[in-house]
PDB file of C-alpha atoms in Angstrom:
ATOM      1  CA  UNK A   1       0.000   0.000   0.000  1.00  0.00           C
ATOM      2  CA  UNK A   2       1.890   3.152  -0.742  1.00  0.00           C
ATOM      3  CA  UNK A   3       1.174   5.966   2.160  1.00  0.00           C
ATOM      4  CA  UNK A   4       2.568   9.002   0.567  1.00  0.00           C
ATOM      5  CA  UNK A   5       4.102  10.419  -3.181  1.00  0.00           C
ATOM      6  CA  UNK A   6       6.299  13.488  -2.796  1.00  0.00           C
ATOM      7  CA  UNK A   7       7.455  15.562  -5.702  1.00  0.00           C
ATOM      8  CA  UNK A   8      10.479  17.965  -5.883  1.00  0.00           C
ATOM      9  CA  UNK A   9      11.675  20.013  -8.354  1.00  0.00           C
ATOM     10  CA  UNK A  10      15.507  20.958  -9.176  1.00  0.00           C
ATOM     11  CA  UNK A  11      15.511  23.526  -6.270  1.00  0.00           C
ATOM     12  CA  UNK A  12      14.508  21.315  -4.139  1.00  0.00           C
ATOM     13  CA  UNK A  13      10.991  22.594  -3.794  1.00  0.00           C
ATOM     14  CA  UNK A  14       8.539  20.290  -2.962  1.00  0.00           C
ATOM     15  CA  UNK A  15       5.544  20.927  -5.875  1.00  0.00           C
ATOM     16  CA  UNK A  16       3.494  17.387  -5.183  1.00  0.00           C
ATOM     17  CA  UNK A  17       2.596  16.085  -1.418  1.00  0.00           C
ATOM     18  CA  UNK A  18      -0.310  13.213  -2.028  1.00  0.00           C
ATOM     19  CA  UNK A  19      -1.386  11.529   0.575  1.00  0.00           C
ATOM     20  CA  UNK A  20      -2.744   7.650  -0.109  1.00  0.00           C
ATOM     21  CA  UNK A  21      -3.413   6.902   3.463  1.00  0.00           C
ATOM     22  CA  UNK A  22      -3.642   8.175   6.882  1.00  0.00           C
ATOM     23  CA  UNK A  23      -1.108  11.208   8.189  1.00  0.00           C
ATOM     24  CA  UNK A  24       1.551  11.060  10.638  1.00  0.00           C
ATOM     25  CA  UNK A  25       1.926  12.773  13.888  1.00  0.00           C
ATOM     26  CA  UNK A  26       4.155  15.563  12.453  1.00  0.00           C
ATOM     27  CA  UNK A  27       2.589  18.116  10.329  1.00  0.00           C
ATOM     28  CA  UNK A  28       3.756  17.884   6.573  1.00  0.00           C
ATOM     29  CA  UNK A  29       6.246  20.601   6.316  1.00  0.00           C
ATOM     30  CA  UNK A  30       8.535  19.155   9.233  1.00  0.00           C
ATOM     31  CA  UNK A  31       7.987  15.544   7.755  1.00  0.00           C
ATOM     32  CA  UNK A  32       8.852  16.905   4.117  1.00  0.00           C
ATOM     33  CA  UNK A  33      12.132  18.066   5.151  1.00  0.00           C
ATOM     34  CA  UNK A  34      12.576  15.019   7.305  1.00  0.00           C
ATOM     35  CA  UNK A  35      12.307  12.643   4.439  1.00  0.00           C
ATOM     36  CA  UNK A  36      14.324  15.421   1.826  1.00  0.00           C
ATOM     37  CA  UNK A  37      16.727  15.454   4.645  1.00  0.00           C
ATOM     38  CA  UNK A  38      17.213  11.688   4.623  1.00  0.00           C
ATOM     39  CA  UNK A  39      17.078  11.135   0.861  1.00  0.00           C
ATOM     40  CA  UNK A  40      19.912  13.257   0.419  1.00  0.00           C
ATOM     41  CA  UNK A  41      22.531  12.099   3.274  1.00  0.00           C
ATOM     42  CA  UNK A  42      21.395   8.309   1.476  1.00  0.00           C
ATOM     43  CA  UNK A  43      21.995   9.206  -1.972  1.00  0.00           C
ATOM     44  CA  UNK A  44      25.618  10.757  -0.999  1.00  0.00           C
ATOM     45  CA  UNK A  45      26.486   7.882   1.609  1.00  0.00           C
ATOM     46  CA  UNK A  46      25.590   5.837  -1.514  1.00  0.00           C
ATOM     47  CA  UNK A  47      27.670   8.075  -3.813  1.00  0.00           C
ATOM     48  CA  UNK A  48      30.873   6.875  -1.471  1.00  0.00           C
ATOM     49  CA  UNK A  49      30.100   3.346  -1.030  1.00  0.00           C
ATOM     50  CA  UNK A  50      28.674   2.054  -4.347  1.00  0.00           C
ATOM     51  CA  UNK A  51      31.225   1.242  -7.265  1.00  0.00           C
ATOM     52  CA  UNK A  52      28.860   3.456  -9.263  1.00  0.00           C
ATOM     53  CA  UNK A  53      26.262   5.578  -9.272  1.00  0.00           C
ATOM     54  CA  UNK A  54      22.544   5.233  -9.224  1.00  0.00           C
ATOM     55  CA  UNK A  55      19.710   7.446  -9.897  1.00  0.00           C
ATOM     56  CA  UNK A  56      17.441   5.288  -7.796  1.00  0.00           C
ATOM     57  CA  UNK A  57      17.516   3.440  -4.305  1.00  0.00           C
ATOM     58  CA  UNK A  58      15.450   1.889  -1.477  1.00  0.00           C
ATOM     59  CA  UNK A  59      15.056   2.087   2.415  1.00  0.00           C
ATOM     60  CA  UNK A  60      13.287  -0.286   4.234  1.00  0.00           C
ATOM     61  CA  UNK A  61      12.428  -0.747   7.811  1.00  0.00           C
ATOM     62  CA  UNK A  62      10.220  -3.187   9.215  1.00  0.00           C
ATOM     63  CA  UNK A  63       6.828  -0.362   9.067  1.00  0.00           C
ATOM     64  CA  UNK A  64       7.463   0.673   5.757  1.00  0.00           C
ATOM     65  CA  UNK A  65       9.707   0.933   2.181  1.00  0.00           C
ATOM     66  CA  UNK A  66      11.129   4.304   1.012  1.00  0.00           C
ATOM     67  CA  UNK A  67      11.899   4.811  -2.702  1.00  0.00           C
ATOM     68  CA  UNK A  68      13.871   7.185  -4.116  1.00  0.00           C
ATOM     69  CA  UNK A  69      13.722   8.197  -7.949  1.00  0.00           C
ATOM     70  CA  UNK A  70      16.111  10.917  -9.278  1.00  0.00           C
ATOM     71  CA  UNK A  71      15.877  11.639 -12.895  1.00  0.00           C
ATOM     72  CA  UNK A  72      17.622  13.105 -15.507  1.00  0.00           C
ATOM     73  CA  UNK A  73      16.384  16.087 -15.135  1.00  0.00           C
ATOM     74  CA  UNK A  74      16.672  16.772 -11.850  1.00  0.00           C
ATOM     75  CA  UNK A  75      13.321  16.316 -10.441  1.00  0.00           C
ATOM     76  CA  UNK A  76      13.118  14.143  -7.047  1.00  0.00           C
ATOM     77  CA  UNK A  77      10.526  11.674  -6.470  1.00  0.00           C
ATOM     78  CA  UNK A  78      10.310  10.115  -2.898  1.00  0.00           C
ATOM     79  CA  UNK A  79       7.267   6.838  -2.556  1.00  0.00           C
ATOM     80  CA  UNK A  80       6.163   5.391   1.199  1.00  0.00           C
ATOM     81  CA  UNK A  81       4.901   2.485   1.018  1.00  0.00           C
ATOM     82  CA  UNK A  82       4.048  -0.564   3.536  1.00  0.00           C
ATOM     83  CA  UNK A  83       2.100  -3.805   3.103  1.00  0.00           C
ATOM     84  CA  UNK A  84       2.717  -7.103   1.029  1.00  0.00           C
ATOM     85  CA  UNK A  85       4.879  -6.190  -2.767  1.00  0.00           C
ATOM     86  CA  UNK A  86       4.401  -7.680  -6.049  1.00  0.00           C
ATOM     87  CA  UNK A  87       4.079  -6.345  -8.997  1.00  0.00           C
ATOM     88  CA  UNK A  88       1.819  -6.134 -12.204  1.00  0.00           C
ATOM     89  CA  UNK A  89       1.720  -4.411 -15.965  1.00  0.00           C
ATOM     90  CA  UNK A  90       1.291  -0.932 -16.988  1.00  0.00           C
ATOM     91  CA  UNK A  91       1.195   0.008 -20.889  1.00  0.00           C
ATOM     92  CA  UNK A  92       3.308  -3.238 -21.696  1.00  0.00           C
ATOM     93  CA  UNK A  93       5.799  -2.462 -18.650  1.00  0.00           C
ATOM     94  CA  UNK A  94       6.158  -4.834 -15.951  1.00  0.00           C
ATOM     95  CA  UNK A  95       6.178  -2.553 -12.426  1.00  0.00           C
ATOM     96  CA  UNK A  96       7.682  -3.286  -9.551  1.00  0.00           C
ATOM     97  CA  UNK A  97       7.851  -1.031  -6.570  1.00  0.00           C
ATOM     98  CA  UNK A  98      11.297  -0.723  -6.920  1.00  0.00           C
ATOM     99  CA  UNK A  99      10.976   0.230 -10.392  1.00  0.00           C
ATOM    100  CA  UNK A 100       7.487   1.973  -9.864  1.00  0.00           C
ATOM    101  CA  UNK A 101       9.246   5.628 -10.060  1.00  0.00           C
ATOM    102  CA  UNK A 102      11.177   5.503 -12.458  1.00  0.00           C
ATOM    103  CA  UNK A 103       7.760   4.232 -14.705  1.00  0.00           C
ATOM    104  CA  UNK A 104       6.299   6.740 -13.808  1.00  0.00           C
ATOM    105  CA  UNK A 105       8.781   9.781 -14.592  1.00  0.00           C
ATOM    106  CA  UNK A 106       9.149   8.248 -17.938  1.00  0.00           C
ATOM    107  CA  UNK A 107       5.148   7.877 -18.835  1.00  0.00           C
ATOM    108  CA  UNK A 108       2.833   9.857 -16.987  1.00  0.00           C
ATOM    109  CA  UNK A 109       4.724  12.651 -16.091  1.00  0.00           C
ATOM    110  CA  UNK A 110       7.156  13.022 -18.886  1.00  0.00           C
ATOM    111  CA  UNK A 111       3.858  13.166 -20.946  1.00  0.00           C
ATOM    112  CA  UNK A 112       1.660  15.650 -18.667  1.00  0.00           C
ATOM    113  CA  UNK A 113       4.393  17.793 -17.401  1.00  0.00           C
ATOM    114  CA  UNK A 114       7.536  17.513 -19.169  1.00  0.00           C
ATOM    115  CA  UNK A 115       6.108  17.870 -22.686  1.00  0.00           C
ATOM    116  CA  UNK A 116       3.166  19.914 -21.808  1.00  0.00           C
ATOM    117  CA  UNK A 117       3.616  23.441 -22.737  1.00  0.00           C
ATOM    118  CA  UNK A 118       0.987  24.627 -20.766  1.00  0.00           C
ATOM    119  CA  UNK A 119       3.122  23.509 -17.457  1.00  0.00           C
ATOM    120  CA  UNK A 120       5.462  26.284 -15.993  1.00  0.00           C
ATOM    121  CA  UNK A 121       6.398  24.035 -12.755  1.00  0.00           C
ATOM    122  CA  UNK A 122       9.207  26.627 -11.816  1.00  0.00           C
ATOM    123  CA  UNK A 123       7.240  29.800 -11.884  1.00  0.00           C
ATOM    124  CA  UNK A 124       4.215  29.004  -9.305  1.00  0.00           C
ATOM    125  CA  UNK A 125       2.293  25.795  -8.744  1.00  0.00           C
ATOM    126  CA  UNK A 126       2.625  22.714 -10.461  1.00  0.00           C
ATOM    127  CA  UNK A 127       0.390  19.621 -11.500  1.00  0.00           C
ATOM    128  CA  UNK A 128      -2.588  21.265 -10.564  1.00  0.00           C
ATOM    129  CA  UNK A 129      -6.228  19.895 -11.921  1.00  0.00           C
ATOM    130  CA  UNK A 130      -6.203  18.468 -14.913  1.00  0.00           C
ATOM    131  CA  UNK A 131      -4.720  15.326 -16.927  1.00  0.00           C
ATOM    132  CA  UNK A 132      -2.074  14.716 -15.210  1.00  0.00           C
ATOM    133  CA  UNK A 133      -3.905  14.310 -11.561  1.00  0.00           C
ATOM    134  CA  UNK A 134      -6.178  11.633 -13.492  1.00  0.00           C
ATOM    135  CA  UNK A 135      -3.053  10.144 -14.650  1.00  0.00           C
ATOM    136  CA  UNK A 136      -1.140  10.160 -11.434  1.00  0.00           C
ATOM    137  CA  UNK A 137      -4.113   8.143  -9.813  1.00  0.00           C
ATOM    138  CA  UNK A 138      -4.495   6.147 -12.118  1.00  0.00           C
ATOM    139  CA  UNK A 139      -1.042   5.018 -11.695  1.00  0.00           C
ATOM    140  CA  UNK A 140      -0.938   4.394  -8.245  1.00  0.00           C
ATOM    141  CA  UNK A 141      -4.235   2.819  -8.485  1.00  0.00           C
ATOM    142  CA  UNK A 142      -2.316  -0.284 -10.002  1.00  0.00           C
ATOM    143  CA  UNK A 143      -2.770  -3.421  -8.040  1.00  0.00           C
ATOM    144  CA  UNK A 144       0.800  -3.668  -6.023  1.00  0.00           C
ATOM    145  CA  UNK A 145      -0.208   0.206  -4.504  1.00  0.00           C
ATOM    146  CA  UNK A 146      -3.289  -1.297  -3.209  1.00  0.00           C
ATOM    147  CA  UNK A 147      -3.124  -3.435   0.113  1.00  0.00           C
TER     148      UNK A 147
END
């Protein structure tokens, strides 16, 4: 079951925070920059340790799973998630929740927001109402999101 989809642009500016099931105790600011926060001391321990680099990685405690997408582009996409995994097909794509992110930046938002002239993410909100929302839960309305 994924609990939570955060979206940052290259600034580091957080421009999606969807909730899929219920809040925490801390309100979402403090928890945003608590999860940014950890992302980035990962990715650079990672950076150090791994004999090369990867645009993608995974945390997992025994509540719930962290993923971690950065893409080419710079935009940061951070997944919660608990419950049982699996994985199923999305337009001729087998998804994992490992790889769930990464499908994701390269369909529905490549397609809604990247491409989309209409989208000027840096200069006031982003992914407002429209296609893309329908898209985005429509995605993570795939069977291995749903407990």
């Amino acid at each position: 079951m994924i609990y939570r989809l955060l979206i940052f642009d290259r600034q580091y500016r957080c421009r999606l925070d969807r909730h899929f099931g219920p809040r925490g105790n801390l309100p979402d600011e403090d928890s945003m920059s608590l999860l940014l926060g950890l992302c980035h001391s990962l990715r650079g321990t990672l950076r150090k340790l791994a004999p090369s680099p990867s645009s993608s990685f995974s945390y997992r405690t025994n509540r719930y799973r962290l993923h971690y997408y950065e893409s080419p582009s710079g935009w940061r996409f951070v997944m919660l998630m608990g419950g049982p995994t699996g994985s199923c097909v999305y337009a001729g794509t087998t998804v994992t929740e490992t790889t769930a992110l990464k499908t994701f930046y390269a369909g529905p938002f490549v397609d809604w927001v990247v491409k989309n002239p209409m989208v000027a993410p840096l200069d006031g909100e982003m992914l407002g109402p429209g296609g893309f929302t329908a898209k985005m839960e429509e995605f993570f309305a795939l069977p291995i999101f749903i407990s």
